[in-house]
Amino acid sequence: MKNIISSTILLTVLIMACDPAQNQEGTASTLTTIDSTKAEVAPADTAAVEEPLEPEPEPVYSFVLHENQHVAYIKEDKIWFYDLETHEKALFPEQEEVFNLAFSNEDSVLYYTLQSGEDNSLVLYKYDLQNGGKREPLTKFQSNGPDYFITATDEERAPLKIVGDTLYLPCDYIWETFSFNSVYKFNLITQELVFASGNNPLYRLAYEEGMNNQKQFQSITERLKSVTIDNVPELFYYADGDSMQLTRTSHMERPEEYTGHIDYQISPDSSKILFSFISGFGDISHGPYMLVNTDGTNQKLLVEDGLRADSEKPLWVNSISGYAFLNEERDLKVSAGKENKLVAIDQGVSYFDVQ
């Protein structure tokens, strides 16, 4: 019995000796029992663990295209629509910077791109101009540099072109051929994106996809011929067995010195002709770009040097039987009717398309 008591006293002394609270005079000792089943665990370091970000919802727009708003253009990176009847302009509500755009000819659908990232890649969006609603992201055109979709000669923006169910975006401009060297092809139905490289893709695609196929080219060259008269090249238009001399007439003006004509285009209704005089040649041919009726009347000078901007040639607007075009000062204009009356739309325009 004594041994048990002695052991108990010794254990108590040892506990008190190890308890600092017992070494302080006048301080009572308190024993605390810890329930291990309720022990607190230190929170883990959550700074290195990031939850995946939910994609921001696409903005909803109520913008609906009016009947005569057949011209769309970009000014200060914003999209505007022009009414050919009332001459009023409407601003599309996209808040981000727009790079280029394209109208769908089959329905009222607008396709446009926004720049993304430091390398200026382009994200393609689709918007229903008939019903409004959300913009729909379709695909991303990867860039290989800040100027991948810009021409090196005139800093033009690479054009979006729709042919059938395929949308084309050229890229990678090279000086050797003064053209884009590669192209993205995006199928609007299957949404398959294909990248193809090769020289002069716009011209190659024009033949392959029918934008300017060989049959059409032969038809134009058969109807428009440059004939040298008194050592001066003159342009003739042939139709129904008759010929009309378009140059050196009371209706035509031309440079004092020029070596020929180039870049012919006949309107879809065969009422008008676009062509350029070759009045100089440096890196490429240079000369004024002209519009004239096929009967030789109402000749108009559209652009002083129309051969410099291959990707921004005048575009036919069927509803007014005329053309929309940009001049060197970036003024957007349209020609209208048989008189080829030139109407100014806006200034400082970087890009345009028509429906």
Coordinates of C-alpha atoms in Angstrom, one line a residue:
M1 CA 0.0 0.0 0.0
K2 CA 2.8 2.4 0.9
N3 CA 4.4 1.6 -2.4
I4 CA 1.3 2.7 -4.3
I5 CA 1.0 5.9 -2.4
S6 CA 4.6 6.8 -2.9
S7 CA 4.3 6.2 -6.6
T8 CA 1.3 8.5 -6.8
I9 CA 3.0 11.3 -4.9
L10 CA 6.1 11.0 -7.1
L11 CA 4.0 11.2 -10.3
T12 CA 2.2 14.3 -9.0
V13 CA 5.5 16.0 -8.3
L14 CA 6.8 15.3 -11.7
I15 CA 3.7 16.7 -13.4
M16 CA 3.8 19.9 -11.3
A17 CA 7.5 20.2 -12.1
C18 CA 6.8 20.1 -15.8
D19 CA 3.9 22.6 -15.6
P20 CA 5.2 26.1 -15.9
A21 CA 2.0 27.4 -14.5
Q22 CA 2.8 25.7 -11.2
N23 CA 6.1 27.6 -11.0
Q24 CA 4.3 30.9 -10.8
E25 CA 3.3 31.9 -7.3
G26 CA -0.4 32.3 -6.7
T27 CA -1.4 30.8 -10.1
A28 CA -3.7 27.8 -10.1
S29 CA -3.2 24.9 -12.3
T30 CA -5.8 23.9 -14.8
L31 CA -5.9 20.6 -16.7
T32 CA -7.5 20.6 -20.1
T33 CA -8.8 17.5 -21.9
I34 CA -8.6 17.5 -25.7
D35 CA -11.1 15.5 -27.8
S36 CA -9.1 14.2 -30.7
T37 CA -12.2 13.6 -32.8
K38 CA -12.9 17.4 -32.8
A39 CA -9.4 18.7 -33.4
E40 CA -9.1 21.7 -35.8
V41 CA -7.1 21.3 -39.0
A42 CA -5.1 24.2 -40.4
P43 CA -6.6 25.4 -43.7
A44 CA -4.6 24.3 -46.8
D45 CA -2.9 26.9 -49.0
T46 CA -5.6 27.7 -51.6
A47 CA -3.7 30.4 -53.4
A48 CA -2.1 28.0 -55.8
V49 CA -5.4 26.3 -56.7
E50 CA -7.6 28.4 -59.1
E51 CA -11.1 27.5 -60.0
P52 CA -11.7 27.4 -63.8
L53 CA -13.2 30.7 -65.0
E54 CA -16.7 30.5 -66.4
P55 CA -16.8 32.1 -69.9
E56 CA -18.3 35.5 -69.9
P57 CA -21.8 35.4 -71.5
E58 CA -22.0 36.8 -75.0
P59 CA -23.6 40.2 -75.2
V60 CA -27.2 40.4 -76.4
Y61 CA -27.9 43.0 -79.1
S62 CA -31.3 44.2 -80.4
F63 CA -29.9 45.6 -83.6
V64 CA -31.9 44.6 -86.7
L65 CA -30.9 45.4 -90.3
H66 CA -33.3 47.7 -92.2
E67 CA -34.3 47.0 -95.7
N68 CA -31.9 49.3 -97.5
Q69 CA -28.9 49.1 -95.2
H70 CA -26.8 47.2 -97.8
V71 CA -23.5 48.8 -97.0
A72 CA -21.5 48.0 -93.9
Y73 CA -18.2 49.6 -93.0
I74 CA -15.7 50.0 -90.2
K75 CA -14.7 53.4 -88.9
E76 CA -12.5 53.8 -85.8
D77 CA -12.9 50.0 -85.2
K78 CA -16.7 50.3 -85.0
I79 CA -19.3 48.9 -87.5
W80 CA -21.7 51.2 -89.2
F81 CA -24.5 50.5 -91.6
Y82 CA -25.6 52.9 -94.4
D83 CA -29.1 53.2 -95.7
L84 CA -29.0 53.7 -99.5
E85 CA -32.4 55.3 -99.6
T86 CA -32.5 57.6 -96.6
H87 CA -28.7 58.1 -96.5
E88 CA -28.9 57.6 -92.7
K89 CA -26.1 55.8 -90.8
A90 CA -26.6 53.4 -87.9
L91 CA -24.0 52.3 -85.4
F92 CA -23.8 48.5 -84.6
P93 CA -23.6 48.1 -80.8
E94 CA -20.4 46.0 -80.6
Q95 CA -18.2 47.5 -78.0
E96 CA -14.9 45.8 -78.8
E97 CA -12.6 46.8 -81.7
V98 CA -13.7 45.2 -84.9
F99 CA -11.0 44.2 -87.5
N100 CA -13.0 43.2 -90.6
L101 CA -16.4 41.9 -91.6
A102 CA -18.4 40.1 -94.3
F103 CA -22.1 40.0 -95.3
S104 CA -23.7 36.7 -96.1
N105 CA -25.4 37.1 -99.5
E106 CA -27.9 34.3 -98.8
D107 CA -29.4 35.7 -95.6
S108 CA -29.0 38.7 -93.3
V109 CA -26.0 37.4 -91.3
L110 CA -23.0 39.4 -90.4
Y111 CA -19.6 37.8 -89.8
Y112 CA -16.9 39.9 -88.2
T113 CA -13.6 39.4 -86.3
L114 CA -12.2 40.9 -83.1
Q115 CA -8.5 41.0 -82.3
S116 CA -7.5 38.8 -79.4
G117 CA -4.2 38.5 -77.5
E118 CA -0.8 40.2 -77.9
D119 CA -0.2 38.5 -81.3
N120 CA -3.5 40.0 -82.7
S121 CA -5.1 36.7 -83.5
L122 CA -8.7 37.1 -84.8
V123 CA -11.8 35.6 -83.3
L124 CA -14.7 35.1 -85.8
Y125 CA -18.2 36.0 -84.7
K126 CA -21.7 35.5 -86.3
Y127 CA -24.6 37.8 -85.7
D128 CA -28.2 37.5 -87.0
L129 CA -29.2 40.8 -88.5
Q130 CA -32.8 39.8 -89.0
N131 CA -33.7 38.8 -85.4
G132 CA -30.9 40.2 -83.2
G133 CA -29.7 38.4 -80.1
K134 CA -26.4 37.1 -79.0
R135 CA -23.3 37.2 -81.1
E136 CA -22.0 33.6 -81.7
P137 CA -18.2 32.9 -81.5
L138 CA -17.3 30.5 -84.3
T139 CA -13.5 30.0 -84.5
K140 CA -10.1 31.6 -83.9
F141 CA -7.7 32.5 -86.7
Q142 CA -4.2 32.1 -85.1
S143 CA -1.8 34.9 -85.8
N144 CA 2.0 34.5 -86.4
G145 CA 2.8 38.1 -85.6
P146 CA 1.2 41.5 -85.0
D147 CA 0.9 42.3 -88.8
Y148 CA -0.1 38.8 -89.9
F149 CA -3.4 40.0 -91.3
I150 CA -2.2 43.4 -92.6
T151 CA -0.6 44.2 -96.0
A152 CA 2.9 45.6 -95.9
T153 CA 2.3 48.0 -98.8
D154 CA -0.7 50.0 -97.8
E155 CA -1.6 48.6 -94.4
E156 CA -4.9 47.2 -95.7
R157 CA -6.8 44.7 -93.6
A158 CA -7.0 41.2 -94.9
P159 CA -10.5 40.8 -96.5
L160 CA -13.1 38.3 -95.3
K161 CA -14.7 36.7 -98.3
I162 CA -17.7 34.3 -98.4
V163 CA -18.0 32.0 -101.4
G164 CA -20.9 29.5 -101.1
D165 CA -20.6 27.9 -97.7
T166 CA -16.9 28.8 -97.2
L167 CA -15.4 31.9 -95.6
Y168 CA -11.8 32.9 -96.5
L169 CA -9.3 35.0 -94.6
P170 CA -5.9 35.5 -96.3
C171 CA -2.8 36.1 -94.2
D172 CA 1.0 36.3 -94.2
Y173 CA 1.7 39.1 -96.7
I174 CA 5.0 38.9 -98.6
W175 CA 6.7 41.6 -100.6
E176 CA 8.0 39.4 -103.4
T177 CA 4.5 38.9 -104.9
F178 CA 2.7 41.9 -103.3
S179 CA 0.1 39.5 -101.9
F180 CA -0.9 37.4 -99.0
N181 CA 0.9 34.1 -99.0
S182 CA -1.5 31.9 -97.0
V183 CA -5.2 31.6 -96.3
Y184 CA -7.6 30.3 -93.7
K185 CA -10.7 28.4 -95.0
F186 CA -13.7 28.1 -92.7
N187 CA -16.7 26.0 -93.6
L188 CA -19.8 27.8 -92.3
I189 CA -21.8 24.6 -92.2
T190 CA -19.4 22.0 -90.7
Q191 CA -17.3 24.7 -88.9
E192 CA -14.2 23.0 -90.1
L193 CA -11.1 25.3 -90.2
V194 CA -8.3 24.6 -92.7
F195 CA -5.1 26.5 -93.1
A196 CA -3.4 26.5 -96.5
S197 CA -0.2 28.2 -97.7
G198 CA 0.9 29.0 -101.2
N199 CA 1.6 32.0 -103.4
N200 CA -1.2 34.4 -104.3
P201 CA -4.0 32.5 -102.5
L202 CA -6.7 35.1 -103.4
Y203 CA -6.1 34.6 -107.1
R204 CA -5.9 30.8 -106.7
L205 CA -9.1 30.7 -104.7
A206 CA -10.8 33.0 -107.2
Y207 CA -10.3 30.4 -109.9
E208 CA -11.0 27.4 -107.7
E209 CA -14.1 28.7 -106.1
G210 CA -15.6 30.6 -109.1
M211 CA -15.2 34.1 -107.8
N212 CA -13.4 34.9 -111.0
N213 CA -13.2 31.7 -112.9
Q214 CA -11.5 31.2 -116.3
K215 CA -14.8 31.3 -118.3
Q216 CA -15.7 34.7 -116.8
F217 CA -12.2 36.0 -117.4
Q218 CA -12.3 34.9 -121.0
S219 CA -15.7 36.6 -121.4
I220 CA -14.4 39.9 -120.1
T221 CA -11.3 39.8 -122.4
E222 CA -13.5 39.0 -125.4
R223 CA -15.7 42.0 -124.7
L224 CA -13.1 44.5 -123.6
K225 CA -10.0 44.9 -125.9
S226 CA -7.2 47.4 -125.9
V227 CA -6.4 48.4 -129.5
T228 CA -3.5 50.6 -130.5
I229 CA -4.5 53.5 -132.7
D230 CA -1.8 56.1 -133.8
N231 CA 0.6 54.6 -131.2
V232 CA -2.0 55.2 -128.5
P233 CA -3.8 52.3 -126.8
E234 CA -7.6 52.7 -126.9
L235 CA -10.1 50.6 -125.0
F236 CA -13.1 49.1 -126.9
Y237 CA -16.2 47.4 -125.7
Y238 CA -17.8 44.7 -127.9
A239 CA -21.4 43.6 -127.5
D240 CA -24.0 42.1 -129.9
G241 CA -21.7 42.6 -132.9
D242 CA -21.1 46.3 -132.2
S243 CA -18.1 48.1 -130.7
M244 CA -17.9 51.2 -128.5
Q245 CA -14.7 53.1 -128.1
L246 CA -14.5 54.0 -124.4
T247 CA -11.4 56.1 -124.6
R248 CA -10.7 59.2 -126.7
T249 CA -14.4 60.2 -126.8
S250 CA -16.1 63.4 -125.6
H251 CA -17.2 61.5 -122.5
M252 CA -13.8 60.2 -121.4
E253 CA -10.8 61.8 -119.8
R254 CA -7.5 60.1 -119.4
P255 CA -3.9 60.8 -118.4
E256 CA -1.7 62.6 -120.9
E257 CA 0.7 59.7 -120.9
Y258 CA -0.3 56.2 -120.4
T259 CA 0.7 52.8 -121.7
G260 CA -2.5 50.8 -121.7
H261 CA -5.4 49.5 -119.7
I262 CA -5.7 46.9 -117.0
D263 CA -7.9 45.4 -114.3
Y264 CA -11.2 45.2 -116.3
Q265 CA -14.4 44.5 -114.6
I266 CA -17.9 44.4 -116.1
S267 CA -20.9 44.9 -113.8
P268 CA -23.3 41.9 -113.3
D269 CA -26.0 43.6 -115.3
S270 CA -23.5 44.5 -118.1
S271 CA -24.3 48.2 -117.8
K272 CA -21.0 49.5 -116.5
I273 CA -17.2 48.9 -116.8
L274 CA -14.4 49.4 -114.3
F275 CA -10.9 49.7 -115.6
S276 CA -7.6 51.4 -114.9
F277 CA -5.2 53.4 -117.0
I278 CA -1.6 52.4 -116.6
S279 CA 0.1 55.7 -116.2
G280 CA 3.2 54.6 -114.3
F281 CA 5.1 51.6 -113.1
G282 CA 7.3 51.3 -110.1
D283 CA 7.0 48.4 -107.7
I284 CA 3.6 47.7 -109.3
S285 CA 1.4 49.3 -112.0
H286 CA -0.2 52.6 -111.0
G287 CA -3.0 54.6 -112.6
P288 CA -6.5 56.0 -112.1
Y289 CA -9.4 53.7 -111.6
M290 CA -12.4 54.6 -113.8
L291 CA -16.1 53.9 -114.1
V292 CA -18.0 54.3 -117.3
N293 CA -21.3 53.0 -118.8
T294 CA -20.9 50.4 -121.6
D295 CA -22.2 53.0 -124.1
G296 CA -19.3 55.3 -123.2
T297 CA -21.3 57.8 -121.2
N298 CA -20.9 59.3 -117.7
Q299 CA -17.3 58.4 -117.1
K300 CA -16.2 59.0 -113.6
L301 CA -12.8 59.0 -111.8
L302 CA -13.2 56.9 -108.7
V303 CA -9.7 56.6 -107.4
E304 CA -6.5 58.5 -108.4
D305 CA -4.4 55.4 -108.1
G306 CA -6.8 52.5 -108.1
L307 CA -4.2 49.7 -108.7
R308 CA -2.5 50.2 -105.3
A309 CA -5.3 48.5 -103.2
D310 CA -6.0 45.1 -104.7
S311 CA -8.1 43.9 -101.7
E312 CA -10.3 47.0 -101.8
K313 CA -11.7 47.1 -105.3
P314 CA -15.1 48.6 -105.8
L315 CA -18.0 46.3 -104.9
W316 CA -21.2 46.1 -106.9
V317 CA -24.4 47.1 -105.1
N318 CA -27.3 45.6 -107.0
S319 CA -30.1 47.7 -105.4
I320 CA -28.7 50.9 -106.8
S321 CA -26.9 49.5 -109.9
G322 CA -23.7 51.1 -108.7
Y323 CA -20.5 50.5 -106.9
A324 CA -19.2 51.2 -103.4
F325 CA -15.5 52.1 -103.2
L326 CA -12.8 53.7 -101.1
N327 CA -10.5 56.4 -102.4
E328 CA -6.9 57.2 -101.2
E329 CA -8.2 59.5 -98.4
R330 CA -10.3 56.6 -97.0
D331 CA -13.5 58.3 -98.1
L332 CA -16.3 55.7 -98.7
K333 CA -18.6 56.5 -101.6
V334 CA -21.2 54.9 -103.9
S335 CA -22.1 55.5 -107.5
A336 CA -25.7 55.3 -108.4
G337 CA -27.8 54.8 -111.5
K338 CA -27.0 55.5 -115.1
E339 CA -25.6 58.9 -114.2
N340 CA -23.0 57.3 -112.0
K341 CA -23.7 60.0 -109.4
L342 CA -21.1 59.8 -106.7
V343 CA -22.5 60.0 -103.2
A344 CA -20.3 60.3 -100.1
I345 CA -21.0 58.0 -97.2
D346 CA -18.3 58.6 -94.6
Q347 CA -14.7 59.6 -94.1
G348 CA -11.9 57.8 -92.3
V349 CA -13.2 54.3 -93.3
S350 CA -10.8 51.4 -92.8
Y351 CA -12.9 48.6 -94.3
F352 CA -16.3 48.0 -96.0
D353 CA -18.5 45.3 -97.5
V354 CA -21.9 45.2 -99.3
Q355 CA -24.8 42.9 -99.3

